[in-house]
Tab-separated table of C-alpha atoms in Angstrom:
chain	number	residue	atom	x	y	z
A	1	MET	CA	-67.101	-30.423	47.260
A	2	THR	CA	-65.110	-32.319	49.832
A	3	GLY	CA	-66.615	-33.096	53.220
A	4	THR	CA	-64.909	-30.336	55.148
A	5	SER	CA	-65.526	-27.515	52.654
A	6	ALA	CA	-68.722	-26.188	54.196
A	7	MET	CA	-67.141	-26.130	57.664
A	8	MET	CA	-63.945	-24.569	56.374
A	9	ALA	CA	-65.937	-21.910	54.495
A	10	ARG	CA	-67.846	-21.059	57.654
A	11	ILE	CA	-64.680	-20.686	59.718
A	12	LEU	CA	-63.042	-18.431	57.127
A	13	ARG	CA	-66.180	-16.308	56.996
A	14	ASP	CA	-66.522	-15.988	60.781
A	15	LEU	CA	-62.888	-15.591	61.867
A	16	PRO	CA	-62.697	-11.828	61.243
A	17	ALA	CA	-66.032	-11.249	63.001
A	18	GLY	CA	-65.456	-11.358	66.738
A	19	ASP	CA	-68.363	-10.078	68.804
A	20	GLY	CA	-66.500	-7.038	70.069
A	21	SER	CA	-64.715	-8.286	73.150
A	22	ASP	CA	-62.974	-11.107	71.293
A	23	LEU	CA	-60.202	-10.677	68.744
A	24	LEU	CA	-61.313	-13.702	66.723
A	25	GLY	CA	-64.802	-14.850	65.775
A	26	GLY	CA	-66.281	-18.225	64.948
A	27	ASP	CA	-66.299	-21.613	66.592
A	28	PRO	CA	-62.930	-23.146	67.581
A	29	ALA	CA	-64.576	-26.593	67.850
A	30	LEU	CA	-65.510	-26.433	64.165
A	31	CYS	CA	-61.922	-25.543	63.391
A	32	ALA	CA	-60.744	-28.655	65.264
A	33	ARG	CA	-63.201	-30.821	63.316
A	34	VAL	CA	-61.942	-29.561	59.973
A	35	LEU	CA	-58.402	-30.536	60.918
A	36	GLY	CA	-59.437	-33.870	62.415
A	37	VAL	CA	-57.963	-32.998	65.805
A	38	ASP	CA	-59.396	-32.910	69.320
A	39	GLY	CA	-58.713	-29.276	70.062
A	40	ILE	CA	-57.112	-26.049	68.891
A	41	ALA	CA	-55.747	-22.924	70.539
A	42	VAL	CA	-54.468	-19.530	69.432
A	43	SER	CA	-52.064	-17.718	71.761
A	44	LEU	CA	-50.431	-14.379	71.176
A	45	CYS	CA	-46.774	-14.109	72.010
A	46	GLY	CA	-44.602	-11.261	73.101
A	47	ASP	CA	-41.105	-11.011	74.569
A	48	ASP	CA	-40.476	-14.714	74.150
A	49	ALA	CA	-43.561	-15.741	76.090
A	50	LEU	CA	-47.122	-16.741	75.295
A	51	THR	CA	-48.910	-13.709	76.658
A	52	GLU	CA	-52.578	-14.492	76.190
A	53	LEU	CA	-54.801	-17.245	74.939
A	54	VAL	CA	-57.282	-15.567	72.606
A	55	TRP	CA	-59.187	-18.434	70.974
A	56	SER	CA	-59.458	-22.097	71.917
A	57	THR	CA	-61.569	-25.156	72.454
A	58	PRO	CA	-62.103	-25.694	76.189
A	59	GLY	CA	-60.206	-28.285	78.212
A	60	ARG	CA	-56.965	-29.828	77.022
A	61	SER	CA	-55.983	-27.209	74.480
A	62	ALA	CA	-56.338	-24.417	77.037
A	63	ASP	CA	-54.503	-26.557	79.614
A	64	LEU	CA	-51.603	-27.082	77.225
A	65	GLU	CA	-51.246	-23.357	76.615
A	66	ASP	CA	-51.392	-22.663	80.348
A	67	ALA	CA	-48.762	-25.299	81.054
A	68	GLN	CA	-46.391	-23.648	78.570
A	69	TYR	CA	-47.196	-20.240	80.020
A	70	THR	CA	-46.377	-21.422	83.543
A	71	LEU	CA	-43.329	-23.521	82.644
A	72	GLY	CA	-41.905	-21.086	80.141
A	73	GLU	CA	-41.141	-23.858	77.644
A	74	GLY	CA	-42.927	-25.913	75.013
A	75	PRO	CA	-43.430	-26.373	71.276
A	76	ALA	CA	-45.724	-23.350	70.851
A	77	LEU	CA	-43.067	-21.092	72.336
A	78	ASP	CA	-40.411	-22.585	70.080
A	79	ALA	CA	-42.664	-22.280	67.019
A	80	CYS	CA	-42.980	-18.582	67.805
A	81	ARG	CA	-39.301	-18.114	68.582
A	82	HIS	CA	-38.081	-19.819	65.395
A	83	ARG	CA	-41.073	-18.839	63.249
A	84	SER	CA	-41.339	-22.411	62.081
A	85	LEU	CA	-43.932	-25.116	62.120
A	86	ILE	CA	-43.356	-27.700	64.822
A	87	ALA	CA	-45.121	-30.958	64.028
A	88	LEU	CA	-45.020	-33.653	66.701
A	89	PRO	CA	-47.167	-36.514	65.351
A	90	ASP	CA	-46.228	-38.719	68.320
A	91	LEU	CA	-45.176	-37.105	71.584
A	92	GLN	CA	-43.934	-40.420	72.939
A	93	ARG	CA	-41.371	-40.477	70.172
A	94	THR	CA	-40.249	-36.930	70.842
A	95	ASP	CA	-36.867	-36.528	72.517
A	96	PRO	CA	-37.737	-36.239	76.242
A	97	HIS	CA	-34.917	-33.744	76.788
A	98	ARG	CA	-36.322	-31.294	74.333
A	99	TRP	CA	-38.992	-29.960	76.719
A	100	PRO	CA	-38.225	-31.783	79.967
A	101	ALA	CA	-40.889	-30.021	82.007
A	102	PHE	CA	-43.584	-29.660	79.357
A	103	LEU	CA	-43.649	-33.170	77.856
A	104	PRO	CA	-44.673	-34.944	81.103
A	105	GLU	CA	-47.458	-32.379	81.480
A	106	ALA	CA	-48.715	-33.029	77.945
A	107	GLU	CA	-48.666	-36.742	78.683
A	108	ARG	CA	-50.618	-36.166	81.886
A	109	PHE	CA	-53.276	-34.304	79.849
A	110	GLY	CA	-53.475	-37.287	77.523
A	111	VAL	CA	-52.193	-35.420	74.451
A	112	ARG	CA	-50.294	-37.545	71.937
A	113	ALA	CA	-49.934	-35.340	68.860
A	114	LEU	CA	-49.216	-31.605	68.633
A	115	PHE	CA	-48.912	-29.233	65.682
A	116	CYS	CA	-47.821	-25.648	66.250
A	117	PHE	CA	-48.108	-23.135	63.400
A	118	PRO	CA	-46.469	-19.726	63.843
A	119	LEU	CA	-48.667	-16.734	62.999
A	120	HIS	CA	-45.953	-14.700	61.423
A	121	LEU	CA	-45.474	-11.788	59.101
A	122	GLY	CA	-41.968	-11.397	57.798
A	123	ALA	CA	-39.596	-11.506	60.728
A	124	VAL	CA	-42.273	-10.922	63.331
A	125	CYS	CA	-44.326	-13.605	65.033
A	126	LEU	CA	-47.688	-12.508	66.409
A	127	GLY	CA	-48.650	-15.788	68.013
A	128	VAL	CA	-49.118	-19.504	67.540
A	129	PHE	CA	-51.956	-21.689	66.303
A	130	THR	CA	-51.821	-25.130	67.966
A	131	ALA	CA	-53.777	-28.267	67.128
A	132	GLN	CA	-53.703	-31.301	69.438
A	133	ARG	CA	-54.962	-34.854	69.363
A	134	ALA	CA	-55.157	-37.711	71.899
A	135	THR	CA	-54.100	-40.217	69.243
A	136	PRO	CA	-50.712	-40.149	67.512
A	137	ALA	CA	-50.668	-39.549	63.752
A	138	PRO	CA	-49.554	-36.853	61.358
A	139	LEU	CA	-52.003	-34.466	59.719
A	140	ASP	CA	-52.765	-35.663	56.196
A	141	ALA	CA	-51.981	-33.484	53.190
A	142	ALA	CA	-55.458	-31.915	52.992
A	143	GLN	CA	-55.528	-31.206	56.740
A	144	MET	CA	-52.050	-29.737	56.598
A	145	ASN	CA	-53.118	-27.487	53.730
A	146	ASP	CA	-56.190	-26.309	55.624
A	147	ALA	CA	-54.059	-25.729	58.721
A	148	PHE	CA	-51.766	-23.447	56.696
A	149	ILE	CA	-54.792	-21.641	55.253
A	150	LEU	CA	-56.254	-21.215	58.744
A	151	SER	CA	-52.956	-19.934	60.140
A	152	ALA	CA	-52.836	-17.229	57.482
A	153	ALA	CA	-56.543	-16.429	57.956
A	154	ILE	CA	-56.031	-16.074	61.720
A	155	THR	CA	-53.008	-13.844	61.143
A	156	ALA	CA	-55.048	-11.684	58.751
A	157	ALA	CA	-57.902	-11.478	61.261
A	158	LEU	CA	-55.545	-10.456	64.070
A	159	ILE	CA	-54.050	-7.543	62.177
A	160	ARG	CA	-57.258	-6.150	60.738
A	161	ASP	CA	-57.411	-2.412	60.909
A	162	ASP	CA	-60.924	-1.765	62.067
A	163	ALA	CA	-63.086	-1.082	65.063
A	164	GLN	CA	-62.715	-4.644	66.286
A	165	ARG	CA	-59.392	-4.149	67.973
A	166	GLN	CA	-60.562	-0.903	69.523
A	167	SER	CA	-63.670	-2.535	70.933
A	168	PHE	CA	-61.444	-5.299	72.286
A	169	VAL	CA	-59.446	-2.668	74.155
A	170	TRP	CA	-62.544	-0.979	75.527
A	171	ALA	CA	-64.485	-4.110	76.325
A	172	GLU	CA	-66.339	-3.995	79.593
A	173	PRO	CA	-64.842	-5.865	82.563
A	174	SER	CA	-62.808	-9.014	82.228
A	175	THR	CA	-64.021	-12.539	81.555
A	176	THR	CA	-62.983	-12.375	77.911
A	177	LEU	CA	-59.282	-12.422	78.687
A	178	HIS	CA	-58.456	-16.029	79.411
A	179	ARG	CA	-55.812	-15.043	81.935
A	180	ALA	CA	-57.692	-12.112	83.479
A	181	VAL	CA	-57.518	-13.796	86.875
A	182	VAL	CA	-53.719	-14.084	86.612
A	183	HIS	CA	-53.393	-10.365	85.885
A	184	GLN	CA	-55.762	-9.520	88.746
A	185	ALA	CA	-53.863	-11.773	91.158
A	186	THR	CA	-50.624	-10.115	90.084
A	187	GLY	CA	-52.096	-6.737	91.031
A	188	ILE	CA	-53.284	-8.059	94.393
A	189	ILE	CA	-49.931	-9.659	95.241
A	190	SER	CA	-48.050	-6.490	94.311
A	191	VAL	CA	-49.970	-4.657	97.049
A	192	GLN	CA	-49.795	-7.507	99.574
A	193	ALA	CA	-46.064	-8.081	99.259
A	194	ASP	CA	-45.252	-4.472	98.337
A	195	VAL	CA	-43.363	-5.470	95.195
A	196	SER	CA	-43.492	-4.532	91.504
A	197	LEU	CA	-45.950	-6.250	89.155
A	198	ALA	CA	-43.118	-8.163	87.540
A	199	GLN	CA	-41.962	-9.450	90.924
A	200	ALA	CA	-45.535	-10.238	91.892
A	201	MET	CA	-45.841	-12.372	88.768
A	202	VAL	CA	-42.668	-14.238	89.727
A	203	LEU	CA	-44.053	-14.893	93.234
A	204	LEU	CA	-47.281	-16.232	91.776
A	205	ARG	CA	-45.510	-18.468	89.284
A	206	ALA	CA	-43.065	-19.759	91.893
A	207	HIS	CA	-45.923	-20.664	94.204
A	208	ALA	CA	-47.803	-22.490	91.443
A	209	TYR	CA	-44.664	-24.375	90.486
A	210	ARG	CA	-43.819	-25.293	94.080
A	211	THR	CA	-47.307	-26.529	94.922
A	212	GLU	CA	-47.653	-28.219	91.519
A	213	LYS	CA	-50.896	-26.446	90.817
A	214	PRO	CA	-51.920	-24.753	87.575
A	215	LEU	CA	-51.180	-21.057	87.457
A	216	LEU	CA	-54.830	-20.166	86.878
A	217	GLU	CA	-55.923	-22.154	89.904
A	218	THR	CA	-53.281	-20.507	92.072
A	219	ALA	CA	-54.376	-17.090	90.808
A	220	GLU	CA	-57.978	-17.913	91.666
A	221	GLU	CA	-56.865	-18.716	95.230
A	222	VAL	CA	-55.245	-15.293	95.458
A	223	VAL	CA	-58.289	-13.482	94.085
A	224	ALA	CA	-60.541	-15.399	96.504
A	225	ARG	CA	-58.146	-14.309	99.295
A	226	ARG	CA	-57.502	-17.894	100.318
A	227	LEU	CA	-53.840	-17.406	99.537
A	228	HIS	CA	-51.942	-14.376	100.768
A	229	PHE	CA	-48.491	-12.993	100.120
A	230	ARG	CA	-48.679	-10.468	102.916
A	231	ASP	CA	-46.061	-11.506	105.455
A	232	ASP	CA	-44.493	-14.498	103.806
A	233	LYS	CA	-43.474	-13.870	100.214
A	234	GLY	CA	-43.617	-17.585	99.590
A	235	GLY	CA	-47.376	-17.350	100.036
A	236	THR	CA	-49.488	-18.247	103.024
A	237	THR	CA	-52.617	-20.291	102.802
A	238	VAL	CA	-55.187	-19.057	105.289
A	239	PRO	CA	-56.829	-21.594	107.651
A	240	SER	CA	-59.478	-23.757	106.071
A	241	SER	CA	-62.257	-22.144	108.124
A	242	ASP	CA	-61.889	-19.117	105.852
A	243	LYS	CA	-62.510	-21.184	102.781
A	244	ASP	CA	-66.240	-21.403	103.405
B	1	MET	CA	-26.859	-28.814	78.355
B	2	THR	CA	-24.238	-31.114	76.866
B	3	THR	CA	-23.003	-30.645	73.336
B	4	GLN	CA	-24.380	-34.011	72.405
B	5	GLN	CA	-27.814	-33.132	73.661
B	6	ARG	CA	-27.713	-29.786	71.926
B	7	LEU	CA	-26.883	-31.571	68.689
B	8	LEU	CA	-29.711	-33.978	69.264
B	9	ASP	CA	-32.086	-31.084	69.844
B	10	ILE	CA	-31.030	-29.458	66.613
B	11	LEU	CA	-31.504	-32.716	64.733
B	12	VAL	CA	-34.976	-33.246	66.154
B	13	GLU	CA	-35.775	-29.662	65.278
B	14	ALA	CA	-34.643	-30.197	61.702
B	15	VAL	CA	-36.835	-33.269	61.336
B	16	ASP	CA	-39.886	-31.568	62.799
B	17	THR	CA	-39.538	-28.347	60.927
B	18	LEU	CA	-41.194	-28.291	57.561
B	19	THR	CA	-41.109	-24.593	56.929
B	20	ASP	CA	-38.120	-24.900	54.645
B	21	ASP	CA	-40.265	-27.079	52.423
B	22	PHE	CA	-42.988	-24.490	52.370
B	23	ASP	CA	-43.298	-23.301	48.824
B	24	VAL	CA	-45.505	-20.262	48.504
B	25	ILE	CA	-46.430	-20.872	44.848
B	26	ASP	CA	-47.401	-24.428	45.633
B	27	PHE	CA	-49.416	-23.212	48.610
B	28	LEU	CA	-51.218	-20.587	46.515
B	29	HIS	CA	-52.043	-23.214	43.916
B	30	ARG	CA	-53.590	-25.402	46.620
B	31	LEU	CA	-55.390	-22.363	48.023
B	32	SER	CA	-56.906	-21.661	44.579
B	33	THR	CA	-58.077	-25.250	44.329
B	34	ARG	CA	-59.536	-25.096	47.833
B	35	CYS	CA	-61.245	-21.818	46.990
B	36	VAL	CA	-63.121	-23.481	44.114
B	37	GLU	CA	-64.470	-26.027	46.605
B	38	LEU	CA	-65.214	-23.487	49.309
B	39	LEU	CA	-67.179	-21.129	47.067
B	40	ASP	CA	-68.495	-23.646	44.580
B	41	VAL	CA	-67.188	-21.666	41.609
B	42	GLN	CA	-65.584	-23.021	38.407
B	43	ALA	CA	-62.160	-21.445	38.507
B	44	THR	CA	-59.965	-19.241	40.655
B	45	GLY	CA	-56.773	-17.356	39.971
B	46	ILE	CA	-54.451	-15.277	42.123
B	47	MET	CA	-52.844	-12.301	40.415
B	48	ILE	CA	-50.180	-10.080	41.935
B	49	VAL	CA	-48.538	-6.913	40.777
B	50	ASP	CA	-45.015	-7.020	39.347
B	51	GLU	CA	-42.292	-4.371	39.390
B	52	HIS	CA	-43.798	-2.747	36.275
B	53	ASP	CA	-47.120	-2.314	38.068
B	54	GLU	CA	-48.738	-4.939	35.874
B	55	LEU	CA	-50.687	-7.934	37.112
B	56	GLN	CA	-49.237	-11.409	36.719
B	57	LEU	CA	-50.845	-14.734	37.463
B	58	ILE	CA	-49.111	-16.447	40.368
B	59	ALA	CA	-51.419	-19.442	40.830
B	60	ALA	CA	-54.675	-20.843	39.440
B	61	SER	CA	-57.083	-23.612	40.336
B	62	ASP	CA	-56.273	-25.392	37.093
B	63	GLU	CA	-53.576	-24.742	34.594
B	64	THR	CA	-55.460	-25.237	31.357
B	65	THR	CA	-54.275	-23.026	28.536
B	66	ARG	CA	-57.710	-21.469	28.166
B	67	LEU	CA	-57.683	-20.270	31.730
B	68	LEU	CA	-54.063	-19.158	31.621
B	69	GLU	CA	-54.721	-17.049	28.523
B	70	LEU	CA	-57.609	-15.440	30.301
B	71	PHE	CA	-55.355	-14.341	33.125
B	72	ALA	CA	-52.606	-13.276	30.749
B	73	LEU	CA	-55.040	-10.831	29.105
B	74	GLN	CA	-55.549	-9.155	32.448
B	75	HIS	CA	-52.087	-7.671	32.761
B	76	ASP	CA	-53.557	-4.348	31.659
B	77	GLN	CA	-57.314	-4.827	31.357
B	78	GLY	CA	-60.174	-6.596	33.100
B	79	PRO	CA	-61.792	-6.908	36.513
B	80	CYS	CA	-58.528	-7.678	38.330
B	81	VAL	CA	-56.909	-4.505	37.031
B	82	ARG	CA	-59.921	-2.452	38.162
B	83	CYS	CA	-59.874	-4.214	41.497
B	84	TYR	CA	-56.150	-3.625	41.952
B	85	ARG	CA	-56.272	0.040	40.939
B	86	SER	CA	-59.316	0.895	43.065
B	87	GLY	CA	-58.699	-1.486	45.961
B	88	GLN	CA	-62.417	-2.318	45.714
B	89	ALA	CA	-64.034	-5.668	45.033
B	90	GLN	CA	-65.477	-5.971	41.502
B	91	LEU	CA	-68.483	-8.240	41.865
B	92	ASN	CA	-71.036	-10.006	39.713
B	93	ILE	CA	-69.623	-8.860	36.397
B	94	ASP	CA	-71.906	-10.246	33.691
B	95	LEU	CA	-69.541	-11.357	30.958
B	96	THR	CA	-72.371	-11.447	28.428
B	97	SER	CA	-73.243	-7.796	28.950
B	98	ARG	CA	-71.623	-5.200	26.716
B	99	THR	CA	-72.035	-2.420	29.283
B	100	ALA	CA	-70.733	-4.477	32.199
B	101	THR	CA	-67.596	-5.369	30.266
B	102	LEU	CA	-66.965	-1.945	28.750
B	103	GLY	CA	-63.220	-1.333	28.629
B	104	PHE	CA	-62.260	-4.991	28.596
B	105	GLY	CA	-64.130	-6.421	25.608
B	106	PRO	CA	-61.343	-8.789	24.467
B	107	PHE	CA	-61.083	-10.278	27.956
B	108	ALA	CA	-64.857	-10.773	28.173
B	109	ALA	CA	-64.945	-12.431	24.757
B	110	GLN	CA	-62.168	-14.823	25.739
B	111	ALA	CA	-63.946	-15.595	29.043
B	112	ARG	CA	-67.186	-16.383	27.205
B	113	THR	CA	-65.276	-18.683	24.853
B	114	ALA	CA	-63.989	-20.510	27.917
B	115	GLY	CA	-67.596	-20.977	28.999
B	116	PHE	CA	-67.756	-18.456	31.814
B	117	THR	CA	-70.720	-16.150	32.328
B	118	VAL	CA	-69.829	-14.269	35.481
B	119	THR	CA	-66.621	-13.114	37.176
B	120	HIS	CA	-65.588	-11.431	40.424
B	121	ALA	CA	-62.313	-9.870	41.571
B	122	LEU	CA	-61.422	-9.411	45.242
B	123	PRO	CA	-58.578	-7.176	46.404
B	124	MET	CA	-55.505	-8.601	48.089
B	125	LYS	CA	-54.520	-5.916	50.507
B	126	LEU	CA	-52.854	-5.252	53.777
B	127	ARG	CA	-54.157	-2.031	55.216
B	128	HIS	CA	-53.990	0.441	52.349
B	129	GLN	CA	-51.464	-1.391	50.247
B	130	VAL	CA	-53.003	-3.458	47.442
B	131	ILE	CA	-50.727	-6.183	46.097
B	132	GLY	CA	-53.057	-8.011	43.725
B	133	ALA	CA	-56.465	-9.620	43.282
B	134	VAL	CA	-58.198	-12.968	43.532
B	135	ASN	CA	-60.284	-13.703	40.464
B	136	LEU	CA	-63.325	-16.000	40.529
B	137	PHE	CA	-65.121	-17.413	37.491
B	138	ASP	CA	-68.433	-19.203	37.235
B	139	THR	CA	-70.296	-20.810	34.374
B	140	ARG	CA	-73.696	-20.150	35.944
B	141	PRO	CA	-75.173	-16.682	36.168
B	142	GLY	CA	-75.947	-15.446	39.650
B	143	LEU	CA	-74.901	-13.105	42.381
B	144	LEU	CA	-72.251	-13.800	44.952
B	145	SER	CA	-73.961	-13.957	48.350
B	146	ASP	CA	-72.710	-11.815	51.235
B	147	SER	CA	-71.530	-14.962	52.948
B	148	ASP	CA	-69.594	-16.079	49.868
B	149	LEU	CA	-68.135	-12.623	49.529
B	150	GLN	CA	-66.789	-12.815	53.083
B	151	ILE	CA	-65.293	-16.240	52.401
B	152	GLY	CA	-63.769	-15.010	49.153
B	153	GLN	CA	-62.269	-12.009	50.888
B	154	ALA	CA	-60.841	-14.309	53.594
B	155	VAL	CA	-59.186	-16.352	50.818
B	156	ALA	CA	-57.738	-13.142	49.349
B	157	ASP	CA	-56.445	-12.221	52.830
B	158	VAL	CA	-54.859	-15.650	53.221
B	159	ALA	CA	-53.090	-15.241	49.859
B	160	THR	CA	-51.868	-11.805	50.936
B	161	ILE	CA	-50.522	-13.065	54.255
B	162	ALA	CA	-48.867	-16.082	52.610
B	163	LEU	CA	-47.035	-13.788	50.196
B	164	LEU	CA	-46.105	-11.255	52.839
B	165	GLN	CA	-44.839	-13.947	55.199
B	166	GLN	CA	-42.024	-14.531	52.780
B	167	ARG	CA	-40.708	-11.028	53.100
B	168	THR	CA	-39.264	-9.112	55.974
B	169	LEU	CA	-41.732	-6.329	56.245
B	170	GLU	CA	-41.042	-3.123	58.016
B	171	THR	CA	-44.728	-2.813	58.764
B	172	SER	CA	-44.738	-6.124	60.602
B	173	HIS	CA	-43.280	-4.538	63.679
B	174	LEU	CA	-46.004	-1.947	63.585
B	175	GLU	CA	-48.706	-4.607	63.290
B	176	LYS	CA	-47.280	-6.456	66.230
B	177	ALA	CA	-46.903	-3.308	68.293
B	178	GLN	CA	-50.538	-2.382	67.685
B	179	LEU	CA	-51.789	-5.845	68.542
B	180	GLN	CA	-49.673	-5.933	71.685
B	181	ALA	CA	-50.892	-2.466	72.658
B	182	ALA	CA	-54.510	-3.618	72.447
B	183	LEU	CA	-53.729	-6.628	74.597
B	184	THR	CA	-51.592	-4.686	77.056
B	185	SER	CA	-54.452	-2.236	77.604
B	186	ARG	CA	-56.645	-5.089	78.722
B	187	VAL	CA	-53.960	-6.602	80.920
B	188	ILE	CA	-53.185	-3.406	82.797
B	189	ILE	CA	-56.869	-2.822	83.517
B	190	GLU	CA	-57.007	-6.284	85.123
B	191	GLN	CA	-53.845	-5.593	87.125
B	192	ALA	CA	-55.175	-2.235	88.310
B	193	LYS	CA	-58.407	-3.929	89.381
B	194	GLY	CA	-56.348	-6.316	91.515
B	195	ILE	CA	-54.384	-3.461	93.066
B	196	LEU	CA	-57.488	-1.416	93.961
B	197	SER	CA	-59.291	-4.503	95.194
B	198	GLU	CA	-56.513	-5.248	97.668
B	199	ARG	CA	-55.938	-1.627	98.653
B	200	TYR	CA	-59.567	-0.701	99.319
B	201	GLY	CA	-60.982	-4.105	100.178
B	202	LEU	CA	-63.299	-4.111	97.157
B	203	SER	CA	-64.496	-6.877	94.892
B	204	LEU	CA	-62.929	-6.881	91.430
B	205	ASP	CA	-66.164	-5.697	89.822
B	206	ALA	CA	-66.444	-2.855	92.335
B	207	SER	CA	-62.812	-1.965	91.613
B	208	PHE	CA	-63.620	-1.686	87.923
B	209	ASP	CA	-66.710	0.431	88.638
B	210	THR	CA	-64.636	2.673	90.873
B	211	MET	CA	-62.149	3.316	88.104
B	212	ARG	CA	-64.901	3.912	85.585
B	213	THR	CA	-66.746	6.275	87.925
B	214	TYR	CA	-63.556	8.266	88.297
B	215	ALA	CA	-62.591	8.256	84.616
B	216	ARG	CA	-65.918	9.048	82.936
B	217	PRO	CA	-66.725	12.557	84.192
B	218	ARG	CA	-63.063	13.499	83.667
B	219	LYS	CA	-63.086	12.197	80.098
B	220	MET	CA	-60.084	10.148	81.012
B	221	ARG	CA	-59.196	6.921	79.248
B	222	LEU	CA	-59.632	3.885	81.434
B	223	THR	CA	-56.288	2.464	80.310
B	224	GLU	CA	-54.579	5.732	81.213
B	225	LEU	CA	-56.095	5.659	84.685
B	226	ALA	CA	-55.147	1.991	85.096
B	227	ARG	CA	-51.623	2.832	84.015
B	228	GLN	CA	-51.410	5.529	86.711
B	229	VAL	CA	-52.672	3.081	89.335
B	230	ILE	CA	-50.021	0.593	88.316
B	231	ASP	CA	-47.191	3.129	88.149
B	232	ASN	CA	-48.286	4.600	91.453
B	233	THR	CA	-48.541	8.018	89.835
B	234	PHE	CA	-52.276	8.394	90.445
B	235	ASP	CA	-52.744	11.505	92.576
B	236	GLY	CA	-56.551	11.751	92.666
B	237	THR	CA	-58.944	10.260	95.171
B	238	PHE	CA	-61.125	7.271	94.479
B	239	GLU	CA	-64.575	7.049	95.881
B	240	PRO	CA	-65.045	3.315	96.104
B	241	THR	CA	-68.318	2.300	94.501
B	242	GLY	CA	-70.414	-0.316	96.222
B	243	THR	CA	-70.076	-1.555	99.766
B	244	ASP	CA	-69.095	-5.115	99.086
B	245	THR	CA	-65.977	-6.737	100.401
B	246	PRO	CA	-64.012	-9.338	98.512
């Protein structure tokens, strides 16, 4: 038995067994250890966008997915779009024009290597499995093989036809959706600014981009009513006395 | 974007993209080898159905003649055939038992000659369509634990997905639509919570409770109610639950 076999076996066993409100089960940190990376993330994609982060190690991996969600560009999106693996063993040697907005963000997070595996079935891509590391280097042959196995196992777990998906739909309030706060803020803004949900989303994104803040943080400001889109559609921050 | 930069992008893409090198047979061979390590069994083989509805070996953990012959015998008899036809896992088959191997005596004899005492076959299936089976062999008698069974089934699922990835499946769109529908349901509930929260000055939790309080006695689906809130087609009256303000 090789060193990672027991861990790999555990991940494969647990992946299809989410606890009801989650689509995937098991420990993402263990998954990162098997691949010798610092973090992993699984995002679903729809209509050319990463719609929701469903499984990830906390911190950088989640930040990377959010950055791509906000910026609308990045390797995970391209992996999904082209249904192909995108391996970037050294981000500093990646053409800076390829993702002009995303690459500086990744650098700011301290990420040096990124590997995006499409979760696809035939012509359809369900999402992307991303592994990231703070040190540059390719995945070795065994890690690459396990990453392919994991990608297929995640795909299989996502399309299972059982009660899991139904219980995910009916799960009691929020907190399990990574971007719940973004969806809630979108609803709030749509009422404040009297616009459609799609337009509300654009207002939220534009504000995050303009103020150079993460989308999730901006959404939290809206939900906490520290940021309003009532009179000024560019967003108005209420006086600091309200913040306490 | 200039033409030169576009070209550069395409070149970088070509260097980074390894999918063209992805060989499914090679991958399944490596999967079989990994499966031996993961489950601590002696040998693994992946068999899929051909156009004549017979099982063919597509990859094995080792390619010794003895093992290959064992799989070759299973085109019309053996645990994999039973597994494929029934769609059910065939577990803990004692190769030394006449009753357990009834119907595939020649296969069992060959397996014993190869030194195996127990075999298992796990279905490779997507929904109700079975496309083959993963066959496990061990030289030591003993039962497959529940945990090992789950791991083995995950390996069979991986093999299925890897094979199906190569084809353009009509069902893929359906799978995606169903997954997206599950996700969308959750998203619209969150959006509706935001809308009600702002409209009635409620906390998000109170907004959720308000929707649930309305939906339950009316046997209405929460997602349907949320959809109406979002589309502005809701014509009932909410009785906000709780007295909190956001």
